Short mmCIF file of C-alpha atoms in Angstrom, two decimals:
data_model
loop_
_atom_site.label_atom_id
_atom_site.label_comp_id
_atom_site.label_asym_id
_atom_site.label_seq_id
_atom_site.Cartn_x
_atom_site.Cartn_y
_atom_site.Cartn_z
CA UNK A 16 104.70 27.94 -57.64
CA UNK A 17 102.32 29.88 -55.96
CA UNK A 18 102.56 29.22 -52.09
CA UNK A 19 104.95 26.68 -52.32
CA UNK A 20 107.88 29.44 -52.05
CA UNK A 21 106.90 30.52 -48.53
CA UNK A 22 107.95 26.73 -47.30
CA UNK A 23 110.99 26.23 -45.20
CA UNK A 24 114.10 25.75 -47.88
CA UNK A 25 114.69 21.92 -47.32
CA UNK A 26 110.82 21.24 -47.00
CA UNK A 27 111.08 23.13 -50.42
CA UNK A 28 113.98 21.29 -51.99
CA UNK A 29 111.61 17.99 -51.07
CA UNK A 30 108.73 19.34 -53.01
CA UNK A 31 110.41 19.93 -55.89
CA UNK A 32 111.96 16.68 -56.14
CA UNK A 33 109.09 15.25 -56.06
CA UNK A 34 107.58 18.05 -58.98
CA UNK A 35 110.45 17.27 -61.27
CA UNK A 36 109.37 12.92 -60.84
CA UNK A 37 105.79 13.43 -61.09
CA UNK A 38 104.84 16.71 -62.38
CA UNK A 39 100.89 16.62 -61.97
CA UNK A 40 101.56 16.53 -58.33
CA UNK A 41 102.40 20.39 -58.51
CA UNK A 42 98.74 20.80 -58.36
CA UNK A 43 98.16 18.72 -55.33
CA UNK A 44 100.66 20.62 -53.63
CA UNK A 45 99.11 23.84 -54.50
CA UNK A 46 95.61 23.43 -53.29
CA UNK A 47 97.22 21.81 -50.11
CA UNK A 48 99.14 24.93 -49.36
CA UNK A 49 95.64 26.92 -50.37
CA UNK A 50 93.69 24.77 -48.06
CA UNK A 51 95.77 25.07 -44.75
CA UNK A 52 96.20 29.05 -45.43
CA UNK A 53 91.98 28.79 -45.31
CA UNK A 54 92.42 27.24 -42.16
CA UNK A 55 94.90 29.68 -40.54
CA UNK A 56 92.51 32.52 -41.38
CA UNK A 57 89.74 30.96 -39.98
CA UNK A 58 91.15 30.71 -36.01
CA UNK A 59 90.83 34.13 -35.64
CA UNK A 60 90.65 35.54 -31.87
CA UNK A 61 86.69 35.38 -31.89
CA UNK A 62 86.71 31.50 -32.69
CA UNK A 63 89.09 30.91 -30.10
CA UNK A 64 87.01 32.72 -27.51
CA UNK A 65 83.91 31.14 -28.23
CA UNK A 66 85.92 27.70 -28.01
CA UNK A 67 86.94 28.82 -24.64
CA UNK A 68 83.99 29.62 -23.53
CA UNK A 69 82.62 26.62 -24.55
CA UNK A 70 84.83 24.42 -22.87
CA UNK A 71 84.73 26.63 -19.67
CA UNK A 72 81.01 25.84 -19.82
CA UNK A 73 81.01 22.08 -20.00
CA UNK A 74 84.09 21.33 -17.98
CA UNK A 75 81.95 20.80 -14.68
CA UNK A 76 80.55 18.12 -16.84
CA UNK A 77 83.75 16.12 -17.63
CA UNK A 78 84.52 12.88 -16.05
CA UNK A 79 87.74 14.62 -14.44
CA UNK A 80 85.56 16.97 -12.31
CA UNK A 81 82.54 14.82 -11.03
CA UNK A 82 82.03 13.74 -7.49
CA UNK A 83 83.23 9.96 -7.31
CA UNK A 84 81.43 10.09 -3.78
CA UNK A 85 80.19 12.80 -1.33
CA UNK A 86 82.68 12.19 1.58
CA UNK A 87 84.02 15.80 1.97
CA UNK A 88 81.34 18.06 0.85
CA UNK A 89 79.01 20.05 3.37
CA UNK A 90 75.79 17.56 4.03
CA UNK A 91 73.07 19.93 4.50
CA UNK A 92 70.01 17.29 4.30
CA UNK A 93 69.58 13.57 3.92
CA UNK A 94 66.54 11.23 3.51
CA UNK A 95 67.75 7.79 3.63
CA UNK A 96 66.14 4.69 2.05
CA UNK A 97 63.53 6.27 -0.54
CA UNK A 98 61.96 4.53 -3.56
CA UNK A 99 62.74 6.59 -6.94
CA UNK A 100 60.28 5.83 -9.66
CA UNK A 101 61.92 8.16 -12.38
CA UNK A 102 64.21 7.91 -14.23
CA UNK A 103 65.01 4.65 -12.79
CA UNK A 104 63.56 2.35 -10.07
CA UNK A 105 65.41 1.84 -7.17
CA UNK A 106 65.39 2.68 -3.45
CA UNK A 107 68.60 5.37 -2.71
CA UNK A 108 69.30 8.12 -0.15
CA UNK A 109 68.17 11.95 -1.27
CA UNK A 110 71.14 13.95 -0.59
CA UNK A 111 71.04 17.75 -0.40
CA UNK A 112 75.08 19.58 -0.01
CA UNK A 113 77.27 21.84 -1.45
CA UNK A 114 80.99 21.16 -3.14
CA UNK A 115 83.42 22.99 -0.77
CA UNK A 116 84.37 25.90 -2.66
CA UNK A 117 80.74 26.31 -4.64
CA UNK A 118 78.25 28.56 -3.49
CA UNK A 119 75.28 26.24 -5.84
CA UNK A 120 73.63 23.30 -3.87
CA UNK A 121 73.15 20.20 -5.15
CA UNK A 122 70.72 17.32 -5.52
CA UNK A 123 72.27 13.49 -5.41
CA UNK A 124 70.68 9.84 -5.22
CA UNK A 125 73.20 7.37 -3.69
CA UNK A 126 73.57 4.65 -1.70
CA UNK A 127 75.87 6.30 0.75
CA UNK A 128 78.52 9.71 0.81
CA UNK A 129 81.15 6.92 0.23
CA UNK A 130 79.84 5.02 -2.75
CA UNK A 131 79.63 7.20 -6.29
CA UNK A 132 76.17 8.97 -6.75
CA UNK A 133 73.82 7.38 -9.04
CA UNK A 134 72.33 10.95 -10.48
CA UNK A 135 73.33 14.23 -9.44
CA UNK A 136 72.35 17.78 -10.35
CA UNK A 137 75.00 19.97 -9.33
CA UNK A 138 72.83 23.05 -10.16
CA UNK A 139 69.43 23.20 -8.79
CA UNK A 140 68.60 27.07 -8.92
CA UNK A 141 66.02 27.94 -10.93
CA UNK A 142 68.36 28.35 -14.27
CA UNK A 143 69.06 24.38 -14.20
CA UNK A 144 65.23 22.92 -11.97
CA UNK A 145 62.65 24.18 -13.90
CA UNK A 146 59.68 22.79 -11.93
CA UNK A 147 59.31 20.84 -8.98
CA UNK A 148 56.48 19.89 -6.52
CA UNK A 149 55.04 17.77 -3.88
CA UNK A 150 52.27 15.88 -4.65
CA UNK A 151 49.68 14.00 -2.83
CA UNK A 152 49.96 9.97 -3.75
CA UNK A 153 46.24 9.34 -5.33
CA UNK A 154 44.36 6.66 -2.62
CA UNK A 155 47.68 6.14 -0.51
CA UNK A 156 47.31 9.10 2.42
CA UNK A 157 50.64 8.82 4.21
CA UNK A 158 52.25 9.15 0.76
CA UNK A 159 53.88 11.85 -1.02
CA UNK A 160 55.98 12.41 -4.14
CA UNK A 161 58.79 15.00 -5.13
CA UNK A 162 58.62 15.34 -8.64
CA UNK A 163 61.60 17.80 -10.26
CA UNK A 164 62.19 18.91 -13.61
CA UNK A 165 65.64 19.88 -14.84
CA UNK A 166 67.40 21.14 -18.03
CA UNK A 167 71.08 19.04 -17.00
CA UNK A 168 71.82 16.66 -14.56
CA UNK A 169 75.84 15.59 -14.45
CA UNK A 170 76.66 13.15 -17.56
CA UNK A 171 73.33 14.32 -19.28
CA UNK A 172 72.55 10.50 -17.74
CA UNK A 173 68.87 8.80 -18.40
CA UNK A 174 68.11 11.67 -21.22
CA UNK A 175 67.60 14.09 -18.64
CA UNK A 176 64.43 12.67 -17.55
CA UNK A 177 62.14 14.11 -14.47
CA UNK A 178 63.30 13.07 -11.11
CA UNK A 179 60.19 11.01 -9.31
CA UNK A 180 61.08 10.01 -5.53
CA UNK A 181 58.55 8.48 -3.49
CA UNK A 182 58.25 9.45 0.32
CA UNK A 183 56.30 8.30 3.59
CA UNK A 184 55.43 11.95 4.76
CA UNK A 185 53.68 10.51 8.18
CA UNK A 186 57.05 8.43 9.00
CA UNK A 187 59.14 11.04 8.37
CA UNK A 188 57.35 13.79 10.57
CA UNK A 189 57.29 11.82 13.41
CA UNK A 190 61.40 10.91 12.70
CA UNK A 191 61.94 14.64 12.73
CA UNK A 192 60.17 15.42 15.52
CA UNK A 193 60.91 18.21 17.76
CA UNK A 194 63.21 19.40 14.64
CA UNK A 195 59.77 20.63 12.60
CA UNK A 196 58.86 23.50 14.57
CA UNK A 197 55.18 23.05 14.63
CA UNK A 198 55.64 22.40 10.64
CA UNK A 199 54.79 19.51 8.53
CA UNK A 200 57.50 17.83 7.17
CA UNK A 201 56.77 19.46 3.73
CA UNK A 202 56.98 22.83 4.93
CA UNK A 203 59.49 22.51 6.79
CA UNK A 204 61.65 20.41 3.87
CA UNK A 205 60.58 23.49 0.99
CA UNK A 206 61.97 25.66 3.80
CA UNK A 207 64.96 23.95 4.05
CA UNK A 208 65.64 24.11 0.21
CA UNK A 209 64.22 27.61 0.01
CA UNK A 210 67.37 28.55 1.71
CA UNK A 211 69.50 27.23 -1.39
CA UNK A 212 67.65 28.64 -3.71
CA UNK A 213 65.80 25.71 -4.63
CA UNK A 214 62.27 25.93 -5.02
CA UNK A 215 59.80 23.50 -4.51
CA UNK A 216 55.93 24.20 -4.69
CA UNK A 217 54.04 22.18 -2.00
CA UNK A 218 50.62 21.45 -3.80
CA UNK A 219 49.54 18.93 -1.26
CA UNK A 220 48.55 22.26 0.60
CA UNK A 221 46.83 24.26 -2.57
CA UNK A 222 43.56 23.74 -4.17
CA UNK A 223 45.23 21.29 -6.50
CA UNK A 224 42.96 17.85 -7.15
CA UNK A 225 43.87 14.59 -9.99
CA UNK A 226 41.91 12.38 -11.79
CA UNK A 227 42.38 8.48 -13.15
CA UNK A 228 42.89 8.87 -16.52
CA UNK A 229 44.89 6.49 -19.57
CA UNK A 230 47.39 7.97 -22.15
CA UNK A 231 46.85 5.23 -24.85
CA UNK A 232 47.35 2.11 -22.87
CA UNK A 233 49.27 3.42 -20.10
CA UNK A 234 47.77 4.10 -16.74
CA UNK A 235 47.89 6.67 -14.52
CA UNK A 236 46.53 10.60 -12.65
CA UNK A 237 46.15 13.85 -14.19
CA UNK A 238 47.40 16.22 -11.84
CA UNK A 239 45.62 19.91 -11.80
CA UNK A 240 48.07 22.06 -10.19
CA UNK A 241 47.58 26.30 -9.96
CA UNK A 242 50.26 26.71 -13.06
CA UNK A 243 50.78 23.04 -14.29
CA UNK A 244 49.27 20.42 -15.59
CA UNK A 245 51.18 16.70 -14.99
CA UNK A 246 50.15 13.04 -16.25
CA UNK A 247 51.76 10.34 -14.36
CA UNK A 248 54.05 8.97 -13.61
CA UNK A 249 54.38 5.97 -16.10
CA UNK A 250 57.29 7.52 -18.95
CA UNK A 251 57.13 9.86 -20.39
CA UNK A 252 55.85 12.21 -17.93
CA UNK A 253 54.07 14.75 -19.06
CA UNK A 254 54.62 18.35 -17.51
CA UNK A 255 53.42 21.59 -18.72
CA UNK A 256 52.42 24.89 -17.98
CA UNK A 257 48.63 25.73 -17.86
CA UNK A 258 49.06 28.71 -19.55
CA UNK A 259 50.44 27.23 -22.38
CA UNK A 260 47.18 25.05 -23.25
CA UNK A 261 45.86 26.28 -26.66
CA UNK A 262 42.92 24.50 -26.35
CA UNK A 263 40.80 21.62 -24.78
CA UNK A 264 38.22 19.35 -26.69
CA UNK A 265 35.73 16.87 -24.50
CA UNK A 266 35.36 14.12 -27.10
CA UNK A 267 33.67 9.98 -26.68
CA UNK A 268 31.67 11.33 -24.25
CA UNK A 269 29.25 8.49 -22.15
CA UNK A 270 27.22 8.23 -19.60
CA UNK A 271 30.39 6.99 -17.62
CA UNK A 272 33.55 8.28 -18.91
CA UNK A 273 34.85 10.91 -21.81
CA UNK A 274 37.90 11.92 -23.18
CA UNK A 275 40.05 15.29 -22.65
CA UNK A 276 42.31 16.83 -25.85
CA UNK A 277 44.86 19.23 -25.09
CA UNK A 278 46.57 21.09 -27.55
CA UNK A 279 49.75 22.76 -26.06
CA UNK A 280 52.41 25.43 -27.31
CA UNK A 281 55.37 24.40 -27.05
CA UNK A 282 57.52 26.78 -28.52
CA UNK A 283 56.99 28.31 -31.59
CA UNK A 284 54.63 24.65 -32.40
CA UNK A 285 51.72 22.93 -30.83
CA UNK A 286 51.59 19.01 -29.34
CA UNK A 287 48.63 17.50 -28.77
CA UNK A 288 47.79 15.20 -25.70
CA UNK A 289 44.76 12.88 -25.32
CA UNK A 290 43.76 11.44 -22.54
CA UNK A 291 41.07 8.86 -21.92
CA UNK A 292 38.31 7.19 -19.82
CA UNK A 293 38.16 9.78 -17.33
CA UNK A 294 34.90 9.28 -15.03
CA UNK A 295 32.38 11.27 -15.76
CA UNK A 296 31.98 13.25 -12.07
CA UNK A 297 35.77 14.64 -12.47
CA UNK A 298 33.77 16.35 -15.78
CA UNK A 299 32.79 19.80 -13.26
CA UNK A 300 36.28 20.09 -11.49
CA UNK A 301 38.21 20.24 -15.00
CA UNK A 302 35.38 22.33 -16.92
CA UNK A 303 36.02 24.78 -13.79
CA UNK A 304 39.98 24.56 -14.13
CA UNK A 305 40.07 25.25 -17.51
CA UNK A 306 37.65 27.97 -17.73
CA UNK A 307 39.55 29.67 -14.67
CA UNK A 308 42.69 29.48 -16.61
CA UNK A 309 40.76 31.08 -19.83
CA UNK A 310 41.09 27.47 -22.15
CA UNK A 311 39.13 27.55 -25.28
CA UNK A 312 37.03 25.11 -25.67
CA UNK A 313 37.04 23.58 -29.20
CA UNK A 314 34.29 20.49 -28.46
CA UNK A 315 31.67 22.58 -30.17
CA UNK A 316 33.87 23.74 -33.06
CA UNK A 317 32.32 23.19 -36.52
CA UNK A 318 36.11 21.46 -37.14
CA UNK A 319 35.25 19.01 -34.22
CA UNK A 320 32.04 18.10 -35.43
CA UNK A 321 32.71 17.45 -38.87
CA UNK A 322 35.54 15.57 -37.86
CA UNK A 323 33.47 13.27 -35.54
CA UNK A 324 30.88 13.14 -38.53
CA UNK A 325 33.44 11.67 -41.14
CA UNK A 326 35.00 9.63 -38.24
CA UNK A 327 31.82 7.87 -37.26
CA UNK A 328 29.52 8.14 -40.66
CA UNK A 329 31.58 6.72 -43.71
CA UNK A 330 28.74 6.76 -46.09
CA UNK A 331 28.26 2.77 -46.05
CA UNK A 332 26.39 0.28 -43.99
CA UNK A 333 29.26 -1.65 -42.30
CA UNK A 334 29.97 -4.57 -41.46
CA UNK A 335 27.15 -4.85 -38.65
CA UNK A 336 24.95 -4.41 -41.85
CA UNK A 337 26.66 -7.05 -43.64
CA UNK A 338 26.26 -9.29 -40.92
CA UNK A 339 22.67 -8.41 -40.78
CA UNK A 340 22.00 -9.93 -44.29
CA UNK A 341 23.72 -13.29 -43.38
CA UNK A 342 20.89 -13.68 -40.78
CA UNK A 343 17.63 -15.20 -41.86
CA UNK A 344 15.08 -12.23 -41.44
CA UNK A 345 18.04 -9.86 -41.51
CA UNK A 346 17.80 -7.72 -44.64
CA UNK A 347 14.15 -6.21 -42.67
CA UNK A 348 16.95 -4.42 -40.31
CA UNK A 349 18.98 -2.64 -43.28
CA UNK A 350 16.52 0.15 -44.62
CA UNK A 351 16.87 1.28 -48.51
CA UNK A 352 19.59 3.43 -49.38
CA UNK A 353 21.82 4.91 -46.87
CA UNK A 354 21.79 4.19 -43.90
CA UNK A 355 23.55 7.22 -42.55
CA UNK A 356 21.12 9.05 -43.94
CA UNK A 357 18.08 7.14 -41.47
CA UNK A 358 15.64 9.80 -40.33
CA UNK A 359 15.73 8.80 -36.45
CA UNK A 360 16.71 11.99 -35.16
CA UNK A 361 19.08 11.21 -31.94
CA UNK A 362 17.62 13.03 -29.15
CA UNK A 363 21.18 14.76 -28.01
CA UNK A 364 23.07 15.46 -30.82
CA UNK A 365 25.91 17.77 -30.68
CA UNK A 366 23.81 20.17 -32.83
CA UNK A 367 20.96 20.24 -30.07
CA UNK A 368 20.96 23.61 -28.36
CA UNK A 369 20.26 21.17 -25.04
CA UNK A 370 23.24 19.26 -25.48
CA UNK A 371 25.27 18.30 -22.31
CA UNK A 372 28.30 16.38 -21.69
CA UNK A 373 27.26 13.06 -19.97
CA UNK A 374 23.95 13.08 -21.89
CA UNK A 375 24.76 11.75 -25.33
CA UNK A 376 23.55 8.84 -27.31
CA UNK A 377 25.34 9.92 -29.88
CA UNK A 378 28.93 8.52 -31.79
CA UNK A 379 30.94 9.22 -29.03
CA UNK A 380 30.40 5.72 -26.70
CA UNK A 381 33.31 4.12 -25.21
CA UNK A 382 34.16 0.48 -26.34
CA UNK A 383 35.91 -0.42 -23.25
CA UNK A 384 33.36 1.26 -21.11
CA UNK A 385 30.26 -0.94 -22.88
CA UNK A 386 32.45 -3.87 -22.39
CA UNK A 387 32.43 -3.34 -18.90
CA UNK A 388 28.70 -3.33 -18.06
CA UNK A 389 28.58 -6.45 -20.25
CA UNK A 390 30.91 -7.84 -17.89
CA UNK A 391 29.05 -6.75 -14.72
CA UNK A 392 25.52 -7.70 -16.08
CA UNK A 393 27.10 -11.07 -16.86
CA UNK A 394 28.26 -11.08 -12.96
CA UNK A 395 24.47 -10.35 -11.74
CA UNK A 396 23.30 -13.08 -13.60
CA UNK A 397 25.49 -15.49 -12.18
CA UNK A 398 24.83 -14.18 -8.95
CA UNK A 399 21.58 -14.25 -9.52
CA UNK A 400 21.63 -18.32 -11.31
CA UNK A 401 19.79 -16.79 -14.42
CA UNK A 402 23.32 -16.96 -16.00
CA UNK A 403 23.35 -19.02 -19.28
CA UNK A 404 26.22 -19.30 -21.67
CA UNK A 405 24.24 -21.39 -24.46
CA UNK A 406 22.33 -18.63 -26.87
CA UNK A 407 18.54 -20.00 -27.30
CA UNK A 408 18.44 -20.53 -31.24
CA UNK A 409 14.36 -19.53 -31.12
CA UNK A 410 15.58 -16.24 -29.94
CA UNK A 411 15.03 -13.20 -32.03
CA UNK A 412 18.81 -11.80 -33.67
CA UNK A 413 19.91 -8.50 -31.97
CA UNK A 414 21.99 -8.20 -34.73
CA UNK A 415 21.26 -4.56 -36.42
CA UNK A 416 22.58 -1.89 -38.31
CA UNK A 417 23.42 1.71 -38.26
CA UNK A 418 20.90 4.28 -38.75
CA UNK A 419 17.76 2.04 -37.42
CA UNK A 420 17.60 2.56 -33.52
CA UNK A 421 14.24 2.15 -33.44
CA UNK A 422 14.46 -1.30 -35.42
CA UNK A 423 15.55 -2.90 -32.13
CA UNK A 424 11.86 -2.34 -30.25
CA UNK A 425 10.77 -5.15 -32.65
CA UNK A 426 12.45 -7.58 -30.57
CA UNK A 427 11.38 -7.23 -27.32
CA UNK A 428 13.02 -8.08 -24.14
CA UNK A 429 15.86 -5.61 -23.82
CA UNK A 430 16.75 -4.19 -20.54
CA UNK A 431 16.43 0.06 -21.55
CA UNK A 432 20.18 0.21 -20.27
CA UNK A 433 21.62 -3.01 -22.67
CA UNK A 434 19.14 -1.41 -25.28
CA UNK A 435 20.90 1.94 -25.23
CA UNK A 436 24.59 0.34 -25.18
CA UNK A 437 23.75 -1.37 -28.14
CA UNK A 438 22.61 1.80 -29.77
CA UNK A 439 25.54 2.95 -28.92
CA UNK A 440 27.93 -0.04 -30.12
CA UNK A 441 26.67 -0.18 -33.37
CA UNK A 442 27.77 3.26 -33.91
CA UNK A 443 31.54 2.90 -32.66
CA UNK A 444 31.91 -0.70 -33.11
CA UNK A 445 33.61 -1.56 -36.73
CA UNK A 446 33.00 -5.67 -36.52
CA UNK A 447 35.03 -7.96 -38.92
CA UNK A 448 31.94 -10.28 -40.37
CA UNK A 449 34.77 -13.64 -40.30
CA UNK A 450 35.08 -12.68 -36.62
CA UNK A 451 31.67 -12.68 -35.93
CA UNK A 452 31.56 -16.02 -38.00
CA UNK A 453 34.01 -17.64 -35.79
CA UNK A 454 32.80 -16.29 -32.76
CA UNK A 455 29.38 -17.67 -33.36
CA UNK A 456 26.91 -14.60 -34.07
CA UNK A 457 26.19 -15.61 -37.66
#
């Protein structure tokens, strides 16, 4: 019976009892026995340490050993009443101590040593805070923010996001006063932490400079920092190391705004970041930064191009040219055959050995930046009283299609600014004809 002899005599007797009612269940019994000698072997002194260890390692994490308040431990700093924009929103007390008996600092938002912290990094050395900064609050002087990035906070609470606290740097050097030392109250607060081992990088003093930039639809600064690059501070922040930028591309490029690519290593793979309608005079300050920090620059790669190409010339006329032939007079815009393959040369393509960024009339307009001079000639105009929202029928069509720029000079009467945006809208623009339809146009 195999294993079944090594069992205790009356456990044994059982067994067989039950054997001699229901014989097939000799075989269960067997590769029981079998299974829980596996198991025996298995928790061999190795397995237990690393179980140890592992415990040992998370234990300061445990319900059982977190601070319920901070009555007791050594206060070493505290900023009462800021506003904390990450990873929640909320105005709490910044608390710098130590646990009596630990030689690590920590970090803690609460609303007072008696009450239970809201967040709380017990370790912020540079093996748990990765990053952190202060930052200069874009248009809003007497402003500052402490941004710090972490690998664990206690309770791995609100996904370990970046810490984001909002300060009034002017109120708070003239509460410290006499305590400063001839220091502003960044120096002397990186000082301060310096001491713990906690450092923070004050970039409000280095040659650091953001611009106004949108990731999708969010809103918010690009931050140009000596080693990092930041986008914020709407989630997710994004936070990464300059020299881990594989690449920029400058792509829908205006007269007004452009967009910035990043490709980024991040480990052993590669994100990319886009971020858009940047204003065209930050263009110098990040072409500078990036060529400091030795970026490539993919914009002119033949991959780039013939990506924009396929992106922006599919071969057919569109629905501008469909539109076009609903329009008495019409089909004289669409010319035979392609129209991708028009001969009007744009005067700035990317292939041009004078190409510049901020030049172009080529593919790479901005919807959302054409809609905006609409807007503000529409505004002049009413200023003006020349406004007027009813469309004279007599008036020549402005409707056109791809490929025939030079179609439009037929018409007449086009300011050289509105002329050029509409060059450029019918390249970016893909119209649905019922939408035109209901809107009017045709």
């Amino acid at each position: 019976m195999s294993h079944l002899e090594d069992l205790p005599q009356e456990l044994k007797s059982r067994v067989e009892e039950i054997i001699a009612k229901y014989p097939p269940s000799e075989e269960v019994f067997v590769s029981l026995m079998n299974f829980l000698i596996q198991q025996k072997s298995n928790d061999d002194p190795k397995r237990k340490k690393t179980q140890e260890s592992l415990a040992k390692s998370t234990r300061a994490l445990t319900p059982s050993n977190s601070l319920e308040s901070l009555q007791g431990t050594n206060i070493m700093l505290q900023l009462p009443d800021l506003s904390i924009q990450s990873p929640f929103r909320r105005r709490l007390n910044l608390v710098f101590g130590a646990v009596k008996g630990e030689k690590k600092a920590y970090l803690a938002l609460s609303k007072s040593l008696e009450s239970k912290p809201e967040l709380i990094l017990r370790d912020i050395t540079p093996g748990n805070a990765k990053f952190a900064c202060i930052l200069n609050v874009p248009e809003k002087k007497a402003l500052r923010y402490l941004l710090v990035c972490y690998n664990q906070n206690e309770g791995n609470v609100y996904k370990n996001e970046p810490l984001l606290i909002q300060f009034n740097h002017d109120i708070l050097q003239e509460q410290f006063g006499s305590l400063l030392g001839g220091k502003t109250f960044s120096q002397y607060l990186t000082s301060q932490l310096a001491l713990v081992d906690f450092k923070v990088i004050d970039c409000a003093l280095d040659d650091t400079f953001s611009v106004p930039a949108y990731k999708k639809t969010k809103e918010g600064y690009l931050f140009f920092l000596p080693e990092y690059i930041i986008f914020g501070f709407k989630k997710p922040i994004d936070v990464f190391k300059s020299s881990d930028i594989v690449s920029i591309t400058y792509d829908c490029i205006t007269r007004m705004t452009f967009n910035v690519h990043l490709e980024v290593k991040v480990g052993s793979e590669t994100q990319k970041h886009e971020y858009s309608m940047i204003d065209q005079k930050e263009f110098e300050n990040i072409d500078k930064y990036v060529k400091l920090k030795e970026v490539k620059d993919n914009s002119m790669s033949d991959e780039h191009k013939a990506q924009s190409h396929l992106k922006n010339n599919s071969g057919a006329p569109g629905d501008l040219a469909e539109a076009a032939k609903l329009v008495p007079g019409g089909e004289q815009l669409i010319p035979n055959g392609n129209t991708a393959n028009n001969d009007v040369d744009d005067e700035d393509d990317d292939d041009d050995d004078n190409y510049q960024v901020g030049d172009s009339d080529d593919n790479h307009s901005d919807v959302s930046a054409a809609a905006d001079y609409e807007d503000e000639e529409v505004e002049r105009e009413e200023e003006d009283g020349t406004y007027n929202e009813y469309v004279n029928e007599n008036a020549p069509s402005s409707t056109f299609t791809p490929g025939t720029l030079g179609s439009l000079e037929q018409f007449g009467g086009f300011d050289e600014n509105l002329q050029q945006e509409l060059q450029d809208l019918q390249k970016d623009l893909d119209l649905d004809i019922n939408e035109l339809q209901k809107a009017g146009y045709i």
